[in-house]
Coordinates of C-alpha atoms and ligand atoms in Angstrom, one line a residue:
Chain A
X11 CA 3.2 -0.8 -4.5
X12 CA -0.2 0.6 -3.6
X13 CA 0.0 3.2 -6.5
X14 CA -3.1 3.3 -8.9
X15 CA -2.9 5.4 -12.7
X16 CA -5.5 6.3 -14.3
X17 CA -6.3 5.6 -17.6
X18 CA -8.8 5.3 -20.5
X19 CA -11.0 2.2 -21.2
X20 CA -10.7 1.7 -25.4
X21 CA -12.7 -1.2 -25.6
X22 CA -14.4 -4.1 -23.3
X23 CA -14.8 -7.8 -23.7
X24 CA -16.4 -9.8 -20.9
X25 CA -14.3 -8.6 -17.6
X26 CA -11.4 -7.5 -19.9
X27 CA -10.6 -4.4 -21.0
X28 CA -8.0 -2.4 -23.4
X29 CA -7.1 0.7 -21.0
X30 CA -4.7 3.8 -22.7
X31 CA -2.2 5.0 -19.9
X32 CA -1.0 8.2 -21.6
X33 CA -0.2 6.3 -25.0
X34 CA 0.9 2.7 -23.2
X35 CA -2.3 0.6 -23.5
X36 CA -2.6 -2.8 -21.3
X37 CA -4.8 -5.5 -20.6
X38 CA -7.2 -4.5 -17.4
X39 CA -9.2 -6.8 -15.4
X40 CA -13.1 -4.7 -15.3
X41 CA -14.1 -7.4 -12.9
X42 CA -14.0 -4.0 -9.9
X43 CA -16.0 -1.8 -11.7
X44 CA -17.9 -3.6 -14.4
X45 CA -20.1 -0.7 -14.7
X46 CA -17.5 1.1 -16.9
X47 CA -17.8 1.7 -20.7
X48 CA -15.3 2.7 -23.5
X49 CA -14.2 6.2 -23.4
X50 CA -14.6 6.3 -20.0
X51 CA -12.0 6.9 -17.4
X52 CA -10.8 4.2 -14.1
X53 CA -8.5 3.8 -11.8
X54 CA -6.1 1.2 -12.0
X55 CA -3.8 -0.5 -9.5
X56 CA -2.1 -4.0 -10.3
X57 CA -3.9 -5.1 -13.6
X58 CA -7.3 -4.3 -11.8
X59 CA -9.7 -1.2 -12.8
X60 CA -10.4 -0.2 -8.7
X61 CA -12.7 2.4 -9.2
X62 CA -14.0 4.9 -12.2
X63 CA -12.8 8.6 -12.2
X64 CA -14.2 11.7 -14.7
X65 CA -12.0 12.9 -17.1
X66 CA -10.7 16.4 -15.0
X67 CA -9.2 14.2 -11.7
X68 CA -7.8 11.7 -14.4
X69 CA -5.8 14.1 -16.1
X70 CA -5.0 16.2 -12.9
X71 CA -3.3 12.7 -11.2
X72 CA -1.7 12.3 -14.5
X73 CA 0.2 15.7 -13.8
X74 CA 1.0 14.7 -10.2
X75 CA 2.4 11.1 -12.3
X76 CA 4.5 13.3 -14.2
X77 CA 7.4 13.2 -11.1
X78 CA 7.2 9.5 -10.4
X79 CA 9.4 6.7 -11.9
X80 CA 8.3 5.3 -14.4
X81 CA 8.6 1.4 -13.2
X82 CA 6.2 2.7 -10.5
X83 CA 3.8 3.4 -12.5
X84 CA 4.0 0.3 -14.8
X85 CA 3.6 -1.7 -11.6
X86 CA 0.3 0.4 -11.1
X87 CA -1.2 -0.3 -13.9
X88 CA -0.4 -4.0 -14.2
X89 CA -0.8 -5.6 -16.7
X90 CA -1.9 -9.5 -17.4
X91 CA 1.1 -9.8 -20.0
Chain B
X14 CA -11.2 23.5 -9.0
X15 CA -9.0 23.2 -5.8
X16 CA -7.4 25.4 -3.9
X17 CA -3.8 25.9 -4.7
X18 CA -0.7 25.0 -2.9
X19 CA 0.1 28.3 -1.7
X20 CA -3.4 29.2 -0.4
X21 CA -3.4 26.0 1.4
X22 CA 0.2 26.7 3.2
X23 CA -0.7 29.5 4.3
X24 CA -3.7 28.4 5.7
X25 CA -2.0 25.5 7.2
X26 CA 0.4 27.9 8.6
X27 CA -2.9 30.2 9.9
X28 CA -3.4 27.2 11.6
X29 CA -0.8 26.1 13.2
X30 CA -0.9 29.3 15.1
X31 CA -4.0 28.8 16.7
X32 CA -3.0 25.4 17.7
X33 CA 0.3 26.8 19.2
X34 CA 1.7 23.2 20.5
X35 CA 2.7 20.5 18.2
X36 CA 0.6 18.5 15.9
X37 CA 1.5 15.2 15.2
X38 CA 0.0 13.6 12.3
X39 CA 0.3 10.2 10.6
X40 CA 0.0 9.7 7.3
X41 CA -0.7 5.8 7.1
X42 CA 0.2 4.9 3.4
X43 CA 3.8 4.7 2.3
X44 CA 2.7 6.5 -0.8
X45 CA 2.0 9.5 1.1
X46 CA 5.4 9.2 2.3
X47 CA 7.2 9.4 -0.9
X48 CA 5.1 11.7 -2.7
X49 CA 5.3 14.5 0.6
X50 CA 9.0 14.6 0.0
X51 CA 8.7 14.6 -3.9
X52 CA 6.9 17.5 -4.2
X53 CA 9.1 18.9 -1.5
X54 CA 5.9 19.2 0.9
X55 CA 7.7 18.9 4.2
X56 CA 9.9 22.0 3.7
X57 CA 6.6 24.2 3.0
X58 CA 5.0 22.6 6.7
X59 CA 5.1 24.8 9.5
X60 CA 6.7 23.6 12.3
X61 CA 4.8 22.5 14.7
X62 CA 3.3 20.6 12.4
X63 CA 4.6 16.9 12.0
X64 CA 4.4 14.3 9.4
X65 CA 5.2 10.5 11.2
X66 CA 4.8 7.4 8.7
X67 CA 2.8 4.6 9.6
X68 CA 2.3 1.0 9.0
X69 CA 1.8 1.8 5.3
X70 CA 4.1 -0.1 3.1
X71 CA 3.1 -3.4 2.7
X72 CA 6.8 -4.4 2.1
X73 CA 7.6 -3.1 5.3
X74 CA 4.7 -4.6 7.6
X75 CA 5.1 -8.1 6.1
X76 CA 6.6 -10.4 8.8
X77 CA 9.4 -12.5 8.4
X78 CA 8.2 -16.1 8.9
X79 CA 6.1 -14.8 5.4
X80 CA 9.5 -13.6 3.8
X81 CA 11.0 -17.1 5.5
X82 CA 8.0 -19.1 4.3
X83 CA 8.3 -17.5 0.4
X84 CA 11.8 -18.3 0.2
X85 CA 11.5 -22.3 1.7
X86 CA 8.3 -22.5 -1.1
X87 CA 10.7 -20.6 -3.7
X88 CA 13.0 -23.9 -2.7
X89 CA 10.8 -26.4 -3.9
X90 CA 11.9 -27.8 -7.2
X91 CA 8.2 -27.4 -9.0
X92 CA 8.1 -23.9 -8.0
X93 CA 7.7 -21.3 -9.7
X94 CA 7.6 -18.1 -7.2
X95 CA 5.3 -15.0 -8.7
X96 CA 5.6 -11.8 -6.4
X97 CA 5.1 -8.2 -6.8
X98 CA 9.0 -7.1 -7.7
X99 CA 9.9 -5.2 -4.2
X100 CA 9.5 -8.6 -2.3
X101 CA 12.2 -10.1 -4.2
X102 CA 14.9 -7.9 -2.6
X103 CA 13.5 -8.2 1.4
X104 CA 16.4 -10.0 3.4
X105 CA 15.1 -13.0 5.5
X106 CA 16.7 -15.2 8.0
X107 CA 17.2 -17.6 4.9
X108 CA 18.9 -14.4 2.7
X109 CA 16.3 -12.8 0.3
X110 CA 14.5 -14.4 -3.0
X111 CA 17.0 -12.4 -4.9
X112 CA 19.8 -14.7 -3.5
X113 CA 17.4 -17.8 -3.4
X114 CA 17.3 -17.0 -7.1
X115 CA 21.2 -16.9 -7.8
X116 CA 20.8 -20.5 -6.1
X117 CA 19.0 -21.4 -9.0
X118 CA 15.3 -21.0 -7.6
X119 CA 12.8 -19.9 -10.2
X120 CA 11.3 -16.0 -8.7
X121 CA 9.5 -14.3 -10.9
X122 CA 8.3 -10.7 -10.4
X123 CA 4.5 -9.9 -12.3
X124 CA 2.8 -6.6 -12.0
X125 CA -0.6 -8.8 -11.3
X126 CA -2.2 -11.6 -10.0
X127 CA -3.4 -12.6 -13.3
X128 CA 0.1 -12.8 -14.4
X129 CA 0.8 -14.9 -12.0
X130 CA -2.1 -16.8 -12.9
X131 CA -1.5 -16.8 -16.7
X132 CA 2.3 -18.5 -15.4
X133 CA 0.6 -21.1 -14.2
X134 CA -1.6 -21.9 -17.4
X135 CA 1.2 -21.7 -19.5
X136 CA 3.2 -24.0 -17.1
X137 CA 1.1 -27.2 -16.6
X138 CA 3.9 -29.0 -15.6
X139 CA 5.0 -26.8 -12.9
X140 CA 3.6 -25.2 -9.8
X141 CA 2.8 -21.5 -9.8
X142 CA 3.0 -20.1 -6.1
X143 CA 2.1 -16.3 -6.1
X144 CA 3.1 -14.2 -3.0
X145 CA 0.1 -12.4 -2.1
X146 CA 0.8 -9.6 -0.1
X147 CA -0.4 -5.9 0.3
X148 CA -3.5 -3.9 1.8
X149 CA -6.8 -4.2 0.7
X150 CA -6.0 -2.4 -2.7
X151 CA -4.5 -5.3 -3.7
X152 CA -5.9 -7.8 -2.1
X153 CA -9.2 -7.7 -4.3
X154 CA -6.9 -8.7 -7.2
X155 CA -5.6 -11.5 -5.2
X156 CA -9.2 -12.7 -4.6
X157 CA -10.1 -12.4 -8.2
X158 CA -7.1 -14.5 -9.5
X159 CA -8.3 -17.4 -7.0
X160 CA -12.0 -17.1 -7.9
X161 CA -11.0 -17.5 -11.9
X162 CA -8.2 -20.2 -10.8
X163 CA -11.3 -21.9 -9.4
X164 CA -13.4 -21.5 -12.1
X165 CA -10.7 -22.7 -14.9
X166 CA -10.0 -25.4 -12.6
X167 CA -6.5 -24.5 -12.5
X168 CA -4.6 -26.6 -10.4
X169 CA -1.2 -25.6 -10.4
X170 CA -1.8 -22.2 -8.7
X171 CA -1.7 -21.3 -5.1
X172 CA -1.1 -18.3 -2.9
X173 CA 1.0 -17.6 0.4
X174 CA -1.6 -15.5 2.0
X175 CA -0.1 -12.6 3.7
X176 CA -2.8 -9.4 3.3
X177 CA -3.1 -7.0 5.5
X178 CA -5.6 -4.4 6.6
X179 CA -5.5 -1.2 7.8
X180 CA -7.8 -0.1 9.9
X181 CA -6.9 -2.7 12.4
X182 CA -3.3 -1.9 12.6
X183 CA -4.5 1.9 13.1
X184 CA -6.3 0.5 16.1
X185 CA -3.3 -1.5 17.9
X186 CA -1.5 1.5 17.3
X187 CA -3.6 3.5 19.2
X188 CA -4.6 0.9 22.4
X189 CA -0.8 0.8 22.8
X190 CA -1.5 4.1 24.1
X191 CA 1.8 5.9 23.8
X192 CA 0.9 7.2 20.3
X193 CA 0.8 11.0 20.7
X194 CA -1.0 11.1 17.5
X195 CA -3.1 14.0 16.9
X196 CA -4.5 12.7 14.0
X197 CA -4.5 10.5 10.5
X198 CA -3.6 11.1 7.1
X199 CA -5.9 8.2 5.4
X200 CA -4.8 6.6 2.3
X201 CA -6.6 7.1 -0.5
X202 CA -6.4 4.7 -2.5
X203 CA -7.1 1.7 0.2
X204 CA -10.1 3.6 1.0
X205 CA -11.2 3.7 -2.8
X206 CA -11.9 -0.4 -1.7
X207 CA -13.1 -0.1 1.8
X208 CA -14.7 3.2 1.5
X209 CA -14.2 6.7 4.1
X210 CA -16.2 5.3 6.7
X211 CA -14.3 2.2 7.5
X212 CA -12.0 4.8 9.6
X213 CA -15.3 5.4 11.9
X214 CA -14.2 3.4 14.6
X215 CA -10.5 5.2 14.9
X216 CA -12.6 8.4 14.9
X217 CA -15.6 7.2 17.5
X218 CA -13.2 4.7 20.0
X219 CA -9.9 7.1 19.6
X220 CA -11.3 10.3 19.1
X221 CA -8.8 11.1 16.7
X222 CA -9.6 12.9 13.4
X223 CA -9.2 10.3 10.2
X224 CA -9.1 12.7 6.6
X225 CA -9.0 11.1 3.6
X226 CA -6.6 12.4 1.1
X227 CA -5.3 11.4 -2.3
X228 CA -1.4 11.8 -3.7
X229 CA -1.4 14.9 -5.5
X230 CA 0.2 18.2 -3.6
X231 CA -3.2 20.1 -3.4
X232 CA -4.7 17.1 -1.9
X233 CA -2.5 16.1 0.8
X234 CA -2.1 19.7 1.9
X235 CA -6.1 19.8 2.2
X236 CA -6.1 16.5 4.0
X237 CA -3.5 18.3 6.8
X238 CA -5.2 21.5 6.2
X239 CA -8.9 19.5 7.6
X240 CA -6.6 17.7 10.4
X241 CA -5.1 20.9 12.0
X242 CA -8.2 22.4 12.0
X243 CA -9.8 19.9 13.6
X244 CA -7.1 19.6 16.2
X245 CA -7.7 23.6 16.7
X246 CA -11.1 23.2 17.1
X247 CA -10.7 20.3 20.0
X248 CA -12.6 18.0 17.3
X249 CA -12.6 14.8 16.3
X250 CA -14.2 13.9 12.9
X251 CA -14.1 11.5 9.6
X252 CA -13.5 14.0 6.3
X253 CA -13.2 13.0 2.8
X254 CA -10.8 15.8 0.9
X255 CA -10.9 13.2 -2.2
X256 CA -14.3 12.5 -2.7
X257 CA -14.0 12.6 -6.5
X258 CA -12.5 9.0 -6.5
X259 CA -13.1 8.0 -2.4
X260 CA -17.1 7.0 -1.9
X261 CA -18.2 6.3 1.9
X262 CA -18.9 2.6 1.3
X263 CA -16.2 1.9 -0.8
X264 CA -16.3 -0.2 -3.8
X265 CA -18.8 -3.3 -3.4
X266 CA -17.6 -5.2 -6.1
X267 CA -14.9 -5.7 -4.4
X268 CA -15.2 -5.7 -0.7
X269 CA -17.8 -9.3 -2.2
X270 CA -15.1 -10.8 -4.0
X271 CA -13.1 -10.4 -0.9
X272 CA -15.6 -12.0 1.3
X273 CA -16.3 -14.4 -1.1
X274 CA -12.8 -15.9 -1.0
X275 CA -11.7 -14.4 2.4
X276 CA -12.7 -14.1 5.8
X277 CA -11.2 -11.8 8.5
X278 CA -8.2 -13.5 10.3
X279 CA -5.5 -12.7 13.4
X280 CA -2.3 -11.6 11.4
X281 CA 1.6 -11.6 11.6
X282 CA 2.8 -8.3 11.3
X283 CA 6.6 -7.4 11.1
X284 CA 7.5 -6.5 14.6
X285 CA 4.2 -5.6 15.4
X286 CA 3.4 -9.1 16.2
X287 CA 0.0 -10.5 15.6
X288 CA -2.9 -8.2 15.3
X289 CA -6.1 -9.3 16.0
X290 CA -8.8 -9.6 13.0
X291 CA -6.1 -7.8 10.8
X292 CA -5.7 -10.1 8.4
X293 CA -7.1 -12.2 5.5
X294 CA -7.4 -15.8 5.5
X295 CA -8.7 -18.0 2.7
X296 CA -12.3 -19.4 2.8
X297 CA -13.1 -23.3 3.3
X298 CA -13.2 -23.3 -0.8
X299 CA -10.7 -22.2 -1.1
X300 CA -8.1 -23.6 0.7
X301 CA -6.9 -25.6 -1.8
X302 CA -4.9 -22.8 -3.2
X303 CA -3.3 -22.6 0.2
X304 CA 0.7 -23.0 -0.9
X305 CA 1.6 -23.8 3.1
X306 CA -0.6 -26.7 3.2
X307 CA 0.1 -27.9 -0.3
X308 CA 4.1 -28.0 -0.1
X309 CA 3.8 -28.8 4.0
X310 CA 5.6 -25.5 4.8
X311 CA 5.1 -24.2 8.2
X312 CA 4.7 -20.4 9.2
X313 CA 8.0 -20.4 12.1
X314 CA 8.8 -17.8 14.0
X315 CA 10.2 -14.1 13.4
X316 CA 13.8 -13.4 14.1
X317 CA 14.3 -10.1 13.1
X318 CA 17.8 -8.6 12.2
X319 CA 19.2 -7.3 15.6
X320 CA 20.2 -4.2 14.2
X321 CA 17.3 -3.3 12.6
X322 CA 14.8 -1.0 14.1
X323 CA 12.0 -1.0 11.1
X324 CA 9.4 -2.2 13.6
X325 CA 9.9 1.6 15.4
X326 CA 10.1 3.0 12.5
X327 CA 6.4 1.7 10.9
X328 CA 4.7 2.3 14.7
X329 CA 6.4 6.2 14.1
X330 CA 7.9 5.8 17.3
X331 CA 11.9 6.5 15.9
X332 CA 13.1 8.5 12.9
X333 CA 15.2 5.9 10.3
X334 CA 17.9 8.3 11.3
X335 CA 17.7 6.8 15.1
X336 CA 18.7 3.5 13.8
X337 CA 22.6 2.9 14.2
X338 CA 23.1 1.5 11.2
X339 CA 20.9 3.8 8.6
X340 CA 22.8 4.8 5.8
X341 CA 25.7 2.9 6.8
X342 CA 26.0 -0.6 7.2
X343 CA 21.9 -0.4 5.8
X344 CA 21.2 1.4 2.4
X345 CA 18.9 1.0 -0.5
X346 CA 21.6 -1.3 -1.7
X347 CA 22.4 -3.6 0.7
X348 CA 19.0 -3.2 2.7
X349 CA 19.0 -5.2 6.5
X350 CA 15.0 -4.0 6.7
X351 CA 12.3 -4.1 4.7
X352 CA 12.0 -0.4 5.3
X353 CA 15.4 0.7 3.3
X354 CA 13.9 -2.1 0.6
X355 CA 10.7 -0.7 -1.3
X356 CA 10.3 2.2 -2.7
X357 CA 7.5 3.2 -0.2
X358 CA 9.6 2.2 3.3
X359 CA 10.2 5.3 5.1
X360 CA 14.3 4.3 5.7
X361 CA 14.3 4.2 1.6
X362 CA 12.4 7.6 1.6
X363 CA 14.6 9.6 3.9
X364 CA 17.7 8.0 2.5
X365 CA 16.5 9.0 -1.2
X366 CA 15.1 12.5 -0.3
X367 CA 15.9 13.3 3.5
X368 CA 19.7 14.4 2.7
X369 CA 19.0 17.3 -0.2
X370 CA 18.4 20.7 0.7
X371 CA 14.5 20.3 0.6
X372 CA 15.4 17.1 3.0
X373 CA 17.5 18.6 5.5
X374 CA 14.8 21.7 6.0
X375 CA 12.3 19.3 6.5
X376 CA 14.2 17.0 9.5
X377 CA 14.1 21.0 10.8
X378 CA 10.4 21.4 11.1
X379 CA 9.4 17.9 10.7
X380 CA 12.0 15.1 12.6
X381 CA 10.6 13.3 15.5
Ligands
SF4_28 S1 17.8 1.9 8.5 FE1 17.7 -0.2 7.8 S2 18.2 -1.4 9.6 FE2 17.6 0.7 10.3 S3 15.4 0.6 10.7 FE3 15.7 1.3 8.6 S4 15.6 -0.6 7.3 FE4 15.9 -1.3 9.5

């Protein structure tokens, strides 16, 4: 439950954002870091961006993600539905 | 770059040498847990070295009057009862929300708060009750749901407060004083919210080192690789091995929107009993959205299963495979703990991974 997955913001309206996780793309509440931009890369855990990440540690957790079940990871990144 | 795995092992195994007793190390977050075994960690650890799992799944540490409470709110006619999905399986004294559902009650599982929240918009006519439980990674989402429920005036929402924190449970843990914990393996994704030096207190009162590591291989074996060194050296320090994503203060956004909805609170923990200041409660404005006040239910008491030793097991005091009835008359499938029922509980971990080859070298150099 406390797993977070990185992914790529595409594009920002107000505290919402369109984040890519590896080709899946959900709604992500930018309300935690609303310093982030499109193109850029965060952290996000439950529907919520926690914290922003460059591009080399995103793709490296990404490998480590590579192991994990897949509903784990969709319960990272959340998603408002 | 990193270092890689196998420079890393055999410096942890360098090490170990020096130290030349055993070194017992907790790694706090259930995540750690799971992702030790998956990349078949354990078996590479010397032995001396070893891994105990601590009050880190937040399925595991909830208490049972919560579990009790959620499934007496799931009960009311209005409800409809939003959780995060692994809750939905824990067994109470009233059965679990799984069989509370089969009765006809209306549980839900969402993958956020604002799903939770988006329920209740879309159901005006019903009451939306979200279980909010978890540490404070999740707990910022939590606030954030009830600050834009307040906002929207929505009036149908509500929460059954039940967050955690960590740092306080580390704490008890270690004024019980019969630890014998050498050190901690700090989550790293709690501490992305409340930053590396929230664990100054563990490091200054308990003189026991605190190393923040994330998930991946390379960075958990740094994270023991900075502990055993320490505990060679005699030392006792704070050390961030993932400062790439951890900062020292954390992430203010968040640590305001939880004090903006929250304030610090004596908690319930499973077993564990209450811990002082280790919970969150909900502000004065926002105790409106306080489910146990709107549908009268009362927090009772705990009465956990007899059997069931998952209260050992989060303190690290027992290995599952102490408890009587692990892997018998308790499996991931007919769970009596929390800790055989997420993903993250340490029974569930060593029932998955502890019995393969990589498994059974690892209760060699690692079992309690
Ligand atoms: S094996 Fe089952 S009953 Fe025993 S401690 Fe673990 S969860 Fe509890």
């Amino acid at each position: 439950m406390c797993l977070a997955v990185p992914g790529r913001v595409l594009e920002v309206s107000g505290d919402r954002a369109r984040v890519d996780f590896n080709g899946n793309q959900s709604e992500v509440c930018m309300a935690l870091t609303p310093q982030a931009s499109p193109g850029e890369w965060v952290l996000v855990h439950a529907g919520f961006a926690i914290t922003m990440l460059d591009e080399a540690d995103a793709r490296e957790t990404w490998k480590y993600l590579e192991g994990v079940d897949p509903r784990d990871i969709r319960e990272g990144a959340g998603t408002e539905a | 770059m990193r270092a890689d795995v196998g420079l890393l092992t055999a410096e942890l195994h360098r090490l170990s040498e020096r130290v030349g007793r055993e070194a017992r190390f907790m790694e706090v977050c259930g995540t750690h847990t799971v992702s030790m075994f998956r990349h078949g960690l354990r078996s590479l650890l010397p032995p001396n070295v070893v891994l105990i799992s601590g009050p880190g799944c937040p399925v595991c540490v909830t208490a049972q009057r919560h579990i009790d409470a959620a499934i007496a709110l799931s009960r009311v006619s209005s409800v409809i009862l939003a959780t995060y999905g692994d809750m939905i399986r824990v067994p109470g004294r009233l059965g679990s929300l799984e069989a509370s559902r089969a009765l006809g009650a209306d549980v839900r599982a969402v993958n956020s708060t604002l799903t939770a929240l988006k329920l209740a918009r879309d159901n005006p006519l019903r009451e939306v009750v979200f279980v909010a439980v978890g540490f404070e990674t999740t707990a910022p989402a939590t606030a954030a749901a009830l600050k834009r429920a307040l906002q929207e005036g929505v009036r149908n929402f509500s929460v059954l407060a039940a967050h955690k924190l960590v740092v306080p449970a580390m704490l008890a843990l270690l004024a019980s004083g019969d630890d014998r914990l050498d050190g901690f393996l700090c989550p790293g994704h709690v501490s992305v919210i409340i930053g590396a030096e929230a664990y100054r207190p563990v490091v200054e009162r308990h003189h026991r080192p605190c190393v923040v590591a994330g998930f991946e291989p390379e960075g958990m074996l740094a994270g023991l690789v900075a502990l055993l060194r320490q505990t060679s050296e005699g030392t006792a320090r704070l050390e961030n091995v993932y400062p790439q994503v951890v900062s020292d203060r954390g992430n203010r956004a968040a640590l305001e929107l939880l004090d903006e909805v929250f304030t610090v609170a004596d908690e319930p923990w499973r077993e564990l009993g209450v811990i002082a200041k280790s919970g969150l409660k909900l502000r004065p404005a926002y105790e409106r959205f306080d489910a146990l006040a709107r549908f009268g239910v009362e927090l009772g008491e705990d009465e956990d299963h007899p059997a069931c030793r998952c209260g050992e097991v989060i303190q690290g005091r027992i290995h599952p495979k102490d408890c009587k009835v692990f892997g018998t008359a308790c499996t991931p499938l007919s769970p009596l703990g929390p800790c055989m029922v997420s993903s993250e509980g340490t029974c569930s971990a060593w029932y998955k991974y502890g019995r393969t080859a990589v498994g059974r070298a690892a209760v060699g150099g690692a079992a309690l």
